[in-house]
């Protein structure tokens, strides 16, 4: 008696999402509110605008670097580097 054979039928498979969905939470809200407030307070205190932008830009870069370091991932680091280059080019 010949062995039974079965035909394989291809089945569409949904792609598996590996990254968790990003959400707007308290850390993002705090940053979105605190940076303009801090910039305004420094300007009222008499700090030149260029110094304020350098200070807040440095703080933002350190925060982004910390997120990349904690979250890991080559794709995030590449996205951060691209954003820094675009910002430096003025685009």
PDB file of C-alpha atoms in Angstrom:
ATOM      1  CA  UNK A   1       0.000   0.000   0.000  1.00  0.00           C
ATOM      2  CA  UNK A   2       1.466   3.420  -0.966  1.00  0.00           C
ATOM      3  CA  UNK A   3       2.010   5.997   1.842  1.00  0.00           C
ATOM      4  CA  UNK A   4      -0.488   8.819   2.089  1.00  0.00           C
ATOM      5  CA  UNK A   5       0.633  12.157   0.744  1.00  0.00           C
ATOM      6  CA  UNK A   6      -0.726  15.501   1.775  1.00  0.00           C
ATOM      7  CA  UNK A   7      -0.540  18.684  -0.196  1.00  0.00           C
ATOM      8  CA  UNK A   8       0.711  21.745   1.606  1.00  0.00           C
ATOM      9  CA  UNK A   9      -1.490  24.776   1.123  1.00  0.00           C
ATOM     10  CA  UNK A  10       0.155  28.167   1.691  1.00  0.00           C
ATOM     11  CA  UNK A  11      -1.544  30.186   4.405  1.00  0.00           C
ATOM     12  CA  UNK A  12      -1.258  33.957   4.671  1.00  0.00           C
ATOM     13  CA  UNK A  13       0.461  34.869   7.916  1.00  0.00           C
ATOM     14  CA  UNK A  14       0.162  38.245   9.594  1.00  0.00           C
ATOM     15  CA  UNK A  15       3.542  39.891  10.261  1.00  0.00           C
ATOM     16  CA  UNK A  16       4.509  39.726  13.911  1.00  0.00           C
ATOM     17  CA  UNK A  17       5.082  43.116  15.492  1.00  0.00           C
ATOM     18  CA  UNK A  18       8.160  43.037  17.687  1.00  0.00           C
ATOM     19  CA  UNK A  19       8.292  46.690  18.831  1.00  0.00           C
ATOM     20  CA  UNK A  20       5.748  47.767  21.415  1.00  0.00           C
ATOM     21  CA  UNK A  21       3.428  50.566  20.340  1.00  0.00           C
ATOM     22  CA  UNK A  22       4.765  53.907  21.480  1.00  0.00           C
ATOM     23  CA  UNK A  23       2.393  55.962  23.569  1.00  0.00           C
ATOM     24  CA  UNK A  24       2.346  59.561  24.664  1.00  0.00           C
ATOM     25  CA  UNK A  25       2.833  59.296  28.397  1.00  0.00           C
ATOM     26  CA  UNK A  26       3.908  61.339  31.375  1.00  0.00           C
ATOM     27  CA  UNK A  27       7.622  61.542  30.417  1.00  0.00           C
ATOM     28  CA  UNK A  28       6.787  62.924  26.977  1.00  0.00           C
ATOM     29  CA  UNK A  29       4.258  65.377  28.414  1.00  0.00           C
ATOM     30  CA  UNK A  30       6.709  66.557  31.057  1.00  0.00           C
ATOM     31  CA  UNK A  31       9.381  67.193  28.415  1.00  0.00           C
ATOM     32  CA  UNK A  32       6.950  68.936  26.079  1.00  0.00           C
ATOM     33  CA  UNK A  33       5.906  71.304  28.873  1.00  0.00           C
ATOM     34  CA  UNK A  34       9.172  71.764  30.768  1.00  0.00           C
ATOM     35  CA  UNK A  35      11.428  72.705  27.832  1.00  0.00           C
ATOM     36  CA  UNK A  36       9.395  75.777  26.743  1.00  0.00           C
ATOM     37  CA  UNK A  37       8.840  76.816  30.383  1.00  0.00           C
ATOM     38  CA  UNK A  38      12.564  76.510  31.149  1.00  0.00           C
ATOM     39  CA  UNK A  39      13.458  78.401  27.967  1.00  0.00           C
ATOM     40  CA  UNK A  40      11.015  81.181  28.829  1.00  0.00           C
ATOM     41  CA  UNK A  41      12.307  81.442  32.386  1.00  0.00           C
ATOM     42  CA  UNK A  42      15.918  81.647  31.183  1.00  0.00           C
ATOM     43  CA  UNK A  43      14.997  84.325  28.636  1.00  0.00           C
ATOM     44  CA  UNK A  44      13.226  86.401  31.303  1.00  0.00           C
ATOM     45  CA  UNK A  45      16.326  86.002  33.490  1.00  0.00           C
ATOM     46  CA  UNK A  46      18.390  87.606  30.715  1.00  0.00           C
ATOM     47  CA  UNK A  47      20.154  84.625  29.183  1.00  0.00           C
ATOM     48  CA  UNK A  48      20.838  85.145  25.436  1.00  0.00           C
ATOM     49  CA  UNK A  49      18.589  83.106  23.130  1.00  0.00           C
ATOM     50  CA  UNK A  50      21.518  81.355  21.442  1.00  0.00           C
ATOM     51  CA  UNK A  51      22.723  80.046  24.821  1.00  0.00           C
ATOM     52  CA  UNK A  52      19.213  78.859  25.683  1.00  0.00           C
ATOM     53  CA  UNK A  53      18.920  76.945  22.399  1.00  0.00           C
ATOM     54  CA  UNK A  54      22.333  75.323  22.891  1.00  0.00           C
ATOM     55  CA  UNK A  55      21.488  74.336  26.471  1.00  0.00           C
ATOM     56  CA  UNK A  56      18.066  72.897  25.672  1.00  0.00           C
ATOM     57  CA  UNK A  57      19.369  71.227  22.516  1.00  0.00           C
ATOM     58  CA  UNK A  58      22.101  69.550  24.541  1.00  0.00           C
ATOM     59  CA  UNK A  59      19.572  68.392  27.125  1.00  0.00           C
ATOM     60  CA  UNK A  60      17.367  66.974  24.382  1.00  0.00           C
ATOM     61  CA  UNK A  61      20.314  65.205  22.757  1.00  0.00           C
ATOM     62  CA  UNK A  62      21.326  63.655  26.087  1.00  0.00           C
ATOM     63  CA  UNK A  63      17.753  62.499  26.664  1.00  0.00           C
ATOM     64  CA  UNK A  64      17.531  60.977  23.193  1.00  0.00           C
ATOM     65  CA  UNK A  65      20.893  59.244  23.669  1.00  0.00           C
ATOM     66  CA  UNK A  66      19.670  57.812  26.973  1.00  0.00           C
ATOM     67  CA  UNK A  67      16.516  56.465  25.317  1.00  0.00           C
ATOM     68  CA  UNK A  68      18.587  54.832  22.577  1.00  0.00           C
ATOM     69  CA  UNK A  69      21.039  53.393  25.114  1.00  0.00           C
ATOM     70  CA  UNK A  70      18.277  51.943  27.282  1.00  0.00           C
ATOM     71  CA  UNK A  71      16.022  50.841  24.425  1.00  0.00           C
ATOM     72  CA  UNK A  72      18.880  49.653  22.257  1.00  0.00           C
ATOM     73  CA  UNK A  73      18.541  48.945  18.610  1.00  0.00           C
ATOM     74  CA  UNK A  74      20.505  49.916  15.571  1.00  0.00           C
ATOM     75  CA  UNK A  75      17.395  51.273  13.839  1.00  0.00           C
ATOM     76  CA  UNK A  76      16.714  53.784  16.628  1.00  0.00           C
ATOM     77  CA  UNK A  77      20.331  54.922  16.648  1.00  0.00           C
ATOM     78  CA  UNK A  78      20.214  55.432  12.880  1.00  0.00           C
ATOM     79  CA  UNK A  79      16.982  57.420  13.193  1.00  0.00           C
ATOM     80  CA  UNK A  80      18.537  59.600  15.895  1.00  0.00           C
ATOM     81  CA  UNK A  81      21.646  60.205  13.813  1.00  0.00           C
ATOM     82  CA  UNK A  82      19.490  61.131  10.812  1.00  0.00           C
ATOM     83  CA  UNK A  83      17.473  63.578  12.910  1.00  0.00           C
ATOM     84  CA  UNK A  84      20.647  65.189  14.258  1.00  0.00           C
ATOM     85  CA  UNK A  85      22.073  65.573  10.761  1.00  0.00           C
ATOM     86  CA  UNK A  86      18.825  67.058   9.435  1.00  0.00           C
ATOM     87  CA  UNK A  87      18.687  69.492  12.345  1.00  0.00           C
ATOM     88  CA  UNK A  88      22.321  70.505  11.815  1.00  0.00           C
ATOM     89  CA  UNK A  89      21.622  71.096   8.116  1.00  0.00           C
ATOM     90  CA  UNK A  90      18.644  73.285   8.993  1.00  0.00           C
ATOM     91  CA  UNK A  91      16.002  71.124   7.297  1.00  0.00           C
TER      92      UNK A  91
END
